[in-house]
């Protein structure tokens, strides 16, 4: 079942009156439960595309349907609600509160939700367990390793059980071992929990953990292929 559908999507920025195209007429679909990598070099338009797909920005032209409804048909309030309830975000820089505990960081999205506060701890602990960090529950985020910080960010993205997780260069600030663990965690969430994953990366090794790679070049789709020899994660480490 299709979750995301874009048709001839454009994003053009105005740079002092000079139009600068970042995304140029891309068309594709992503099904629920897919793990898709959007890959390309720096400046190719992949992060801009993620911002549009994640309701963080609007397209300049073309159609974008999320779960069957066009983005142009959402009010600003509806966009914010869908972004909070149905989308989770993981960024390269973690964006954690350094003095807050793991549990406190993961509960943050619940502050902006309609979920009863009595349920917050249970939901956050479930998300933390799903990324293998239950043993770090009360640790301050500043005292965690880079890989652990990124897994906290994943748990925070998962706490409201979103339909899709957008991961923008999630291994970019990590060493190779920590980066591998992050990719194994994403694969685990996709295969065992059924989350749709959209990964933004410039690394072939990272992209090959996905089921499919959409390669972006100069704002256009250069190729869109299934991964023939998908990298299999080792046993998920808790």
PDB file of C-alpha atoms in Angstrom:
ATOM      1  CA  UNK A   1       0.000   0.000   0.000  1.00  0.00           C
ATOM      2  CA  UNK A   2       1.416   3.377  -1.022  1.00  0.00           C
ATOM      3  CA  UNK A   3       2.406   5.746   1.794  1.00  0.00           C
ATOM      4  CA  UNK A   4       4.260   8.422  -0.181  1.00  0.00           C
ATOM      5  CA  UNK A   5       3.684   9.467  -3.779  1.00  0.00           C
ATOM      6  CA  UNK A   6       5.331  12.379  -5.570  1.00  0.00           C
ATOM      7  CA  UNK A   7       4.673  13.376  -9.162  1.00  0.00           C
ATOM      8  CA  UNK A   8       6.912  15.844 -11.018  1.00  0.00           C
ATOM      9  CA  UNK A   9       7.929  17.503  -7.758  1.00  0.00           C
ATOM     10  CA  UNK A  10      10.013  20.681  -7.860  1.00  0.00           C
ATOM     11  CA  UNK A  11      11.646  22.786  -5.168  1.00  0.00           C
ATOM     12  CA  UNK A  12      13.135  26.063  -6.382  1.00  0.00           C
ATOM     13  CA  UNK A  13      14.713  28.637  -4.093  1.00  0.00           C
ATOM     14  CA  UNK A  14      14.842  32.367  -4.820  1.00  0.00           C
ATOM     15  CA  UNK A  15      18.397  33.612  -4.322  1.00  0.00           C
ATOM     16  CA  UNK A  16      18.182  37.418  -4.619  1.00  0.00           C
ATOM     17  CA  UNK A  17      15.820  37.095  -7.560  1.00  0.00           C
ATOM     18  CA  UNK A  18      17.788  34.257  -9.150  1.00  0.00           C
ATOM     19  CA  UNK A  19      15.889  30.935  -9.198  1.00  0.00           C
ATOM     20  CA  UNK A  20      17.977  28.057  -7.848  1.00  0.00           C
ATOM     21  CA  UNK A  21      16.458  24.621  -8.496  1.00  0.00           C
ATOM     22  CA  UNK A  22      17.152  22.078  -5.737  1.00  0.00           C
ATOM     23  CA  UNK A  23      14.688  19.352  -6.774  1.00  0.00           C
ATOM     24  CA  UNK A  24      13.684  19.078 -10.416  1.00  0.00           C
ATOM     25  CA  UNK A  25      10.632  17.088 -11.440  1.00  0.00           C
ATOM     26  CA  UNK A  26      11.095  13.894  -9.419  1.00  0.00           C
ATOM     27  CA  UNK A  27       8.441  11.169  -9.511  1.00  0.00           C
ATOM     28  CA  UNK A  28       8.306   8.038  -7.321  1.00  0.00           C
ATOM     29  CA  UNK A  29       6.222   6.059  -4.804  1.00  0.00           C
ATOM     30  CA  UNK A  30       7.183   4.516  -1.469  1.00  0.00           C
ATOM     31  CA  UNK A  31       5.056   1.739   0.022  1.00  0.00           C
ATOM     32  CA  UNK A  32       4.276   1.234   3.689  1.00  0.00           C
ATOM     33  CA  UNK A  33       6.950  -0.936   5.292  1.00  0.00           C
ATOM     34  CA  UNK A  34       9.639  -0.156   2.687  1.00  0.00           C
ATOM     35  CA  UNK A  35      13.206   0.764   3.575  1.00  0.00           C
ATOM     36  CA  UNK A  36      14.358   3.252   0.928  1.00  0.00           C
ATOM     37  CA  UNK A  37      17.684   5.070   0.713  1.00  0.00           C
ATOM     38  CA  UNK A  38      17.803   8.398  -1.113  1.00  0.00           C
ATOM     39  CA  UNK A  39      21.421   8.719  -2.105  1.00  0.00           C
ATOM     40  CA  UNK A  40      23.506  11.380  -3.773  1.00  0.00           C
ATOM     41  CA  UNK A  41      26.548  13.655  -3.377  1.00  0.00           C
ATOM     42  CA  UNK A  42      26.523  16.847  -1.343  1.00  0.00           C
ATOM     43  CA  UNK A  43      24.299  19.446  -3.005  1.00  0.00           C
ATOM     44  CA  UNK A  44      22.324  16.899  -5.016  1.00  0.00           C
ATOM     45  CA  UNK A  45      18.995  17.892  -3.445  1.00  0.00           C
ATOM     46  CA  UNK A  46      18.432  14.822  -1.275  1.00  0.00           C
ATOM     47  CA  UNK A  47      18.065  16.691   2.035  1.00  0.00           C
ATOM     48  CA  UNK A  48      15.791  19.266   0.411  1.00  0.00           C
ATOM     49  CA  UNK A  49      13.644  16.390  -0.814  1.00  0.00           C
ATOM     50  CA  UNK A  50      13.513  14.957   2.719  1.00  0.00           C
ATOM     51  CA  UNK A  51      12.367  18.324   4.071  1.00  0.00           C
ATOM     52  CA  UNK A  52       9.474  18.360   1.601  1.00  0.00           C
ATOM     53  CA  UNK A  53       8.553  14.723   2.296  1.00  0.00           C
ATOM     54  CA  UNK A  54       8.668  15.396   6.056  1.00  0.00           C
ATOM     55  CA  UNK A  55       6.374  18.454   5.868  1.00  0.00           C
ATOM     56  CA  UNK A  56       9.271  20.682   6.926  1.00  0.00           C
ATOM     57  CA  UNK A  57       9.062  22.606   3.646  1.00  0.00           C
ATOM     58  CA  UNK A  58       6.650  22.987   0.729  1.00  0.00           C
ATOM     59  CA  UNK A  59       7.284  22.044  -2.866  1.00  0.00           C
ATOM     60  CA  UNK A  60       7.363  24.799  -5.494  1.00  0.00           C
ATOM     61  CA  UNK A  61       5.438  22.729  -8.020  1.00  0.00           C
ATOM     62  CA  UNK A  62       4.166  19.206  -8.551  1.00  0.00           C
ATOM     63  CA  UNK A  63       2.120  16.841  -6.415  1.00  0.00           C
ATOM     64  CA  UNK A  64       2.942  15.210  -3.084  1.00  0.00           C
ATOM     65  CA  UNK A  65       0.490  12.766  -1.499  1.00  0.00           C
ATOM     66  CA  UNK A  66       1.057  11.376   1.992  1.00  0.00           C
ATOM     67  CA  UNK A  67      -1.150   8.406   2.900  1.00  0.00           C
ATOM     68  CA  UNK A  68      -3.437   9.253  -0.012  1.00  0.00           C
ATOM     69  CA  UNK A  69      -3.937  12.963   0.771  1.00  0.00           C
ATOM     70  CA  UNK A  70      -2.253  15.817  -1.128  1.00  0.00           C
ATOM     71  CA  UNK A  71      -0.066  18.083   0.999  1.00  0.00           C
ATOM     72  CA  UNK A  72      -1.849  21.092  -0.527  1.00  0.00           C
ATOM     73  CA  UNK A  73      -5.090  19.891   1.088  1.00  0.00           C
ATOM     74  CA  UNK A  74      -3.661  19.997   4.628  1.00  0.00           C
ATOM     75  CA  UNK A  75      -4.086  23.072   6.817  1.00  0.00           C
ATOM     76  CA  UNK A  76      -1.057  24.293   8.777  1.00  0.00           C
ATOM     77  CA  UNK A  77      -2.505  22.711  11.909  1.00  0.00           C
ATOM     78  CA  UNK A  78      -3.029  19.395  10.127  1.00  0.00           C
ATOM     79  CA  UNK A  79       0.529  19.458   8.784  1.00  0.00           C
ATOM     80  CA  UNK A  80       1.891  19.943  12.303  1.00  0.00           C
ATOM     81  CA  UNK A  81      -0.341  17.171  13.658  1.00  0.00           C
ATOM     82  CA  UNK A  82       0.699  14.650  10.979  1.00  0.00           C
ATOM     83  CA  UNK A  83       4.362  15.559  11.434  1.00  0.00           C
ATOM     84  CA  UNK A  84       4.083  14.940  15.187  1.00  0.00           C
ATOM     85  CA  UNK A  85       1.980  11.766  15.097  1.00  0.00           C
ATOM     86  CA  UNK A  86       2.944   9.983  11.885  1.00  0.00           C
ATOM     87  CA  UNK A  87       6.537  11.051  11.201  1.00  0.00           C
ATOM     88  CA  UNK A  88       9.734  10.538  13.174  1.00  0.00           C
ATOM     89  CA  UNK A  89      13.012  12.319  12.438  1.00  0.00           C
ATOM     90  CA  UNK A  90      16.625  11.343  13.100  1.00  0.00           C
ATOM     91  CA  UNK A  91      19.316  13.876  12.202  1.00  0.00           C
ATOM     92  CA  UNK A  92      23.096  13.728  11.946  1.00  0.00           C
ATOM     93  CA  UNK A  93      23.558  16.067  14.928  1.00  0.00           C
ATOM     94  CA  UNK A  94      21.308  14.114  17.376  1.00  0.00           C
ATOM     95  CA  UNK A  95      19.566  17.290  18.722  1.00  0.00           C
ATOM     96  CA  UNK A  96      19.356  15.969  22.290  1.00  0.00           C
ATOM     97  CA  UNK A  97      19.130  17.952  25.523  1.00  0.00           C
ATOM     98  CA  UNK A  98      22.572  17.203  26.964  1.00  0.00           C
ATOM     99  CA  UNK A  99      21.665  17.576  30.663  1.00  0.00           C
ATOM    100  CA  UNK A 100      18.434  15.588  30.339  1.00  0.00           C
ATOM    101  CA  UNK A 101      18.302  11.828  30.839  1.00  0.00           C
ATOM    102  CA  UNK A 102      17.629   9.340  28.071  1.00  0.00           C
ATOM    103  CA  UNK A 103      14.070   8.911  29.342  1.00  0.00           C
ATOM    104  CA  UNK A 104      13.468  12.668  29.487  1.00  0.00           C
ATOM    105  CA  UNK A 105      14.767  13.183  25.937  1.00  0.00           C
ATOM    106  CA  UNK A 106      12.600  10.422  24.516  1.00  0.00           C
ATOM    107  CA  UNK A 107       9.484  11.838  26.198  1.00  0.00           C
ATOM    108  CA  UNK A 108       9.883  15.245  24.512  1.00  0.00           C
ATOM    109  CA  UNK A 109       7.533  14.623  21.527  1.00  0.00           C
ATOM    110  CA  UNK A 110       4.819  13.598  23.970  1.00  0.00           C
ATOM    111  CA  UNK A 111       4.752  17.154  25.338  1.00  0.00           C
ATOM    112  CA  UNK A 112       3.185  18.264  22.050  1.00  0.00           C
ATOM    113  CA  UNK A 113       0.817  15.317  21.726  1.00  0.00           C
ATOM    114  CA  UNK A 114      -2.663  14.581  22.998  1.00  0.00           C
ATOM    115  CA  UNK A 115      -1.469  11.490  24.872  1.00  0.00           C
ATOM    116  CA  UNK A 116      -2.393  11.377  28.558  1.00  0.00           C
ATOM    117  CA  UNK A 117       0.672  12.124  30.707  1.00  0.00           C
ATOM    118  CA  UNK A 118       0.123   8.956  32.725  1.00  0.00           C
ATOM    119  CA  UNK A 119       1.159   6.953  29.639  1.00  0.00           C
ATOM    120  CA  UNK A 120       4.340   8.847  28.826  1.00  0.00           C
ATOM    121  CA  UNK A 121       6.830   6.806  30.836  1.00  0.00           C
ATOM    122  CA  UNK A 122       5.560   3.499  29.472  1.00  0.00           C
ATOM    123  CA  UNK A 123       5.623   4.686  25.864  1.00  0.00           C
ATOM    124  CA  UNK A 124       9.120   6.147  26.216  1.00  0.00           C
ATOM    125  CA  UNK A 125      10.482   2.998  27.883  1.00  0.00           C
ATOM    126  CA  UNK A 126       9.037   0.848  25.091  1.00  0.00           C
ATOM    127  CA  UNK A 127      10.744   3.023  22.450  1.00  0.00           C
ATOM    128  CA  UNK A 128      14.036   2.950  24.348  1.00  0.00           C
ATOM    129  CA  UNK A 129      13.853  -0.831  24.627  1.00  0.00           C
ATOM    130  CA  UNK A 130      13.249  -1.129  20.873  1.00  0.00           C
ATOM    131  CA  UNK A 131      16.672   0.442  20.189  1.00  0.00           C
ATOM    132  CA  UNK A 132      18.431  -1.582  22.885  1.00  0.00           C
ATOM    133  CA  UNK A 133      19.089   1.156  25.450  1.00  0.00           C
ATOM    134  CA  UNK A 134      17.006   0.153  28.463  1.00  0.00           C
ATOM    135  CA  UNK A 135      20.205  -0.086  30.514  1.00  0.00           C
ATOM    136  CA  UNK A 136      20.871   3.641  29.896  1.00  0.00           C
ATOM    137  CA  UNK A 137      17.420   4.889  30.904  1.00  0.00           C
ATOM    138  CA  UNK A 138      18.547   7.325  33.618  1.00  0.00           C
ATOM    139  CA  UNK A 139      21.890   8.360  32.103  1.00  0.00           C
ATOM    140  CA  UNK A 140      22.430  11.974  31.078  1.00  0.00           C
ATOM    141  CA  UNK A 141      22.671  12.248  27.305  1.00  0.00           C
ATOM    142  CA  UNK A 142      25.961  14.160  27.525  1.00  0.00           C
ATOM    143  CA  UNK A 143      27.602  11.078  29.059  1.00  0.00           C
ATOM    144  CA  UNK A 144      26.642   8.713  26.235  1.00  0.00           C
ATOM    145  CA  UNK A 145      28.758   7.653  23.262  1.00  0.00           C
ATOM    146  CA  UNK A 146      27.925   9.014  19.814  1.00  0.00           C
ATOM    147  CA  UNK A 147      26.252   5.793  18.777  1.00  0.00           C
ATOM    148  CA  UNK A 148      24.166   5.720  21.937  1.00  0.00           C
ATOM    149  CA  UNK A 149      23.116   9.347  21.412  1.00  0.00           C
ATOM    150  CA  UNK A 150      21.899   8.480  17.931  1.00  0.00           C
ATOM    151  CA  UNK A 151      19.912   5.541  19.265  1.00  0.00           C
ATOM    152  CA  UNK A 152      18.298   7.881  21.810  1.00  0.00           C
ATOM    153  CA  UNK A 153      17.359  10.119  18.882  1.00  0.00           C
ATOM    154  CA  UNK A 154      15.825   7.072  17.187  1.00  0.00           C
ATOM    155  CA  UNK A 155      13.838   6.186  20.295  1.00  0.00           C
ATOM    156  CA  UNK A 156      12.562   9.761  20.455  1.00  0.00           C
ATOM    157  CA  UNK A 157      11.499   9.480  16.801  1.00  0.00           C
ATOM    158  CA  UNK A 158       9.688   6.216  17.614  1.00  0.00           C
ATOM    159  CA  UNK A 159       7.870   7.191  20.803  1.00  0.00           C
ATOM    160  CA  UNK A 160       4.586   8.068  19.060  1.00  0.00           C
ATOM    161  CA  UNK A 161       4.813   4.982  16.823  1.00  0.00           C
ATOM    162  CA  UNK A 162       5.041   6.941  13.530  1.00  0.00           C
ATOM    163  CA  UNK A 163       4.260   5.510  10.128  1.00  0.00           C
ATOM    164  CA  UNK A 164       7.605   6.631   8.720  1.00  0.00           C
ATOM    165  CA  UNK A 165      11.064   7.434  10.074  1.00  0.00           C
ATOM    166  CA  UNK A 166      13.171   9.962   8.157  1.00  0.00           C
ATOM    167  CA  UNK A 167      16.878   9.486   8.880  1.00  0.00           C
ATOM    168  CA  UNK A 168      19.100  12.258   7.480  1.00  0.00           C
ATOM    169  CA  UNK A 169      22.749  11.100   7.377  1.00  0.00           C
ATOM    170  CA  UNK A 170      22.317   9.308  10.754  1.00  0.00           C
ATOM    171  CA  UNK A 171      25.852   7.849  10.682  1.00  0.00           C
ATOM    172  CA  UNK A 172      27.569  11.049   9.561  1.00  0.00           C
ATOM    173  CA  UNK A 173      29.056  11.942  12.960  1.00  0.00           C
ATOM    174  CA  UNK A 174      29.891   8.393  14.030  1.00  0.00           C
ATOM    175  CA  UNK A 175      32.843   6.036  13.768  1.00  0.00           C
ATOM    176  CA  UNK A 176      32.403   2.977  11.568  1.00  0.00           C
ATOM    177  CA  UNK A 177      31.481   0.600  14.412  1.00  0.00           C
ATOM    178  CA  UNK A 178      28.840   2.956  15.849  1.00  0.00           C
ATOM    179  CA  UNK A 179      27.545   3.669  12.342  1.00  0.00           C
ATOM    180  CA  UNK A 180      27.133  -0.047  11.681  1.00  0.00           C
ATOM    181  CA  UNK A 181      25.141  -0.418  14.899  1.00  0.00           C
ATOM    182  CA  UNK A 182      22.845   2.436  13.857  1.00  0.00           C
ATOM    183  CA  UNK A 183      22.196   0.794  10.499  1.00  0.00           C
ATOM    184  CA  UNK A 184      21.510  -2.522  12.225  1.00  0.00           C
ATOM    185  CA  UNK A 185      19.044  -0.750  14.506  1.00  0.00           C
ATOM    186  CA  UNK A 186      17.238   0.822  11.545  1.00  0.00           C
ATOM    187  CA  UNK A 187      17.096  -2.551   9.807  1.00  0.00           C
ATOM    188  CA  UNK A 188      15.729  -4.141  12.975  1.00  0.00           C
ATOM    189  CA  UNK A 189      13.003  -1.490  13.225  1.00  0.00           C
ATOM    190  CA  UNK A 190      12.052  -2.079   9.605  1.00  0.00           C
ATOM    191  CA  UNK A 191      12.133  -5.877   9.590  1.00  0.00           C
ATOM    192  CA  UNK A 192      10.812  -6.647  13.075  1.00  0.00           C
ATOM    193  CA  UNK A 193       8.522  -3.691  13.742  1.00  0.00           C
ATOM    194  CA  UNK A 194       7.410  -2.810  10.214  1.00  0.00           C
ATOM    195  CA  UNK A 195       8.427   0.849  10.233  1.00  0.00           C
ATOM    196  CA  UNK A 196       8.810   2.583   6.884  1.00  0.00           C
ATOM    197  CA  UNK A 197      12.358   3.995   6.743  1.00  0.00           C
ATOM    198  CA  UNK A 198      13.565   6.752   4.424  1.00  0.00           C
ATOM    199  CA  UNK A 199      17.327   7.142   4.725  1.00  0.00           C
ATOM    200  CA  UNK A 200      19.289  10.081   3.335  1.00  0.00           C
ATOM    201  CA  UNK A 201      22.945   9.236   2.735  1.00  0.00           C
ATOM    202  CA  UNK A 202      25.911   9.818   0.448  1.00  0.00           C
ATOM    203  CA  UNK A 203      27.548   6.493   1.368  1.00  0.00           C
ATOM    204  CA  UNK A 204      27.021   3.387  -0.763  1.00  0.00           C
ATOM    205  CA  UNK A 205      27.827   1.085   2.140  1.00  0.00           C
ATOM    206  CA  UNK A 206      25.103   2.684   4.270  1.00  0.00           C
ATOM    207  CA  UNK A 207      22.561   2.796   1.434  1.00  0.00           C
ATOM    208  CA  UNK A 208      22.938  -0.932   0.784  1.00  0.00           C
ATOM    209  CA  UNK A 209      21.201  -1.708   4.081  1.00  0.00           C
ATOM    210  CA  UNK A 210      18.000  -0.506   2.389  1.00  0.00           C
ATOM    211  CA  UNK A 211      15.774  -2.535   0.077  1.00  0.00           C
ATOM    212  CA  UNK A 212      15.866   0.118  -2.634  1.00  0.00           C
ATOM    213  CA  UNK A 213      18.093   3.037  -3.588  1.00  0.00           C
ATOM    214  CA  UNK A 214      16.869   6.217  -5.292  1.00  0.00           C
ATOM    215  CA  UNK A 215      19.950   8.010  -6.581  1.00  0.00           C
ATOM    216  CA  UNK A 216      19.625  11.803  -6.903  1.00  0.00           C
ATOM    217  CA  UNK A 217      21.956  13.907  -9.044  1.00  0.00           C
ATOM    218  CA  UNK A 218      21.538  17.661  -9.598  1.00  0.00           C
ATOM    219  CA  UNK A 219      18.022  17.494  -8.207  1.00  0.00           C
ATOM    220  CA  UNK A 220      16.867  14.758 -10.590  1.00  0.00           C
ATOM    221  CA  UNK A 221      16.453  11.008 -10.208  1.00  0.00           C
ATOM    222  CA  UNK A 222      19.460   9.377 -11.797  1.00  0.00           C
ATOM    223  CA  UNK A 223      18.343   5.822 -10.958  1.00  0.00           C
ATOM    224  CA  UNK A 224      15.773   3.981  -8.853  1.00  0.00           C
ATOM    225  CA  UNK A 225      16.681   0.344  -8.225  1.00  0.00           C
ATOM    226  CA  UNK A 226      16.114  -2.523  -5.851  1.00  0.00           C
ATOM    227  CA  UNK A 227      19.203  -3.553  -3.888  1.00  0.00           C
ATOM    228  CA  UNK A 228      20.343  -6.894  -5.358  1.00  0.00           C
ATOM    229  CA  UNK A 229      22.796  -7.761  -2.591  1.00  0.00           C
ATOM    230  CA  UNK A 230      21.366  -6.076   0.463  1.00  0.00           C
ATOM    231  CA  UNK A 231      23.709  -5.876   3.429  1.00  0.00           C
ATOM    232  CA  UNK A 232      22.340  -8.011   6.225  1.00  0.00           C
ATOM    233  CA  UNK A 233      22.734  -6.775   9.757  1.00  0.00           C
ATOM    234  CA  UNK A 234      24.336  -8.976  12.370  1.00  0.00           C
ATOM    235  CA  UNK A 235      22.243 -10.062  15.304  1.00  0.00           C
ATOM    236  CA  UNK A 236      20.649  -6.982  16.842  1.00  0.00           C
ATOM    237  CA  UNK A 237      22.701  -5.970  19.874  1.00  0.00           C
ATOM    238  CA  UNK A 238      20.856  -5.013  23.043  1.00  0.00           C
TER     239      UNK A 238
END
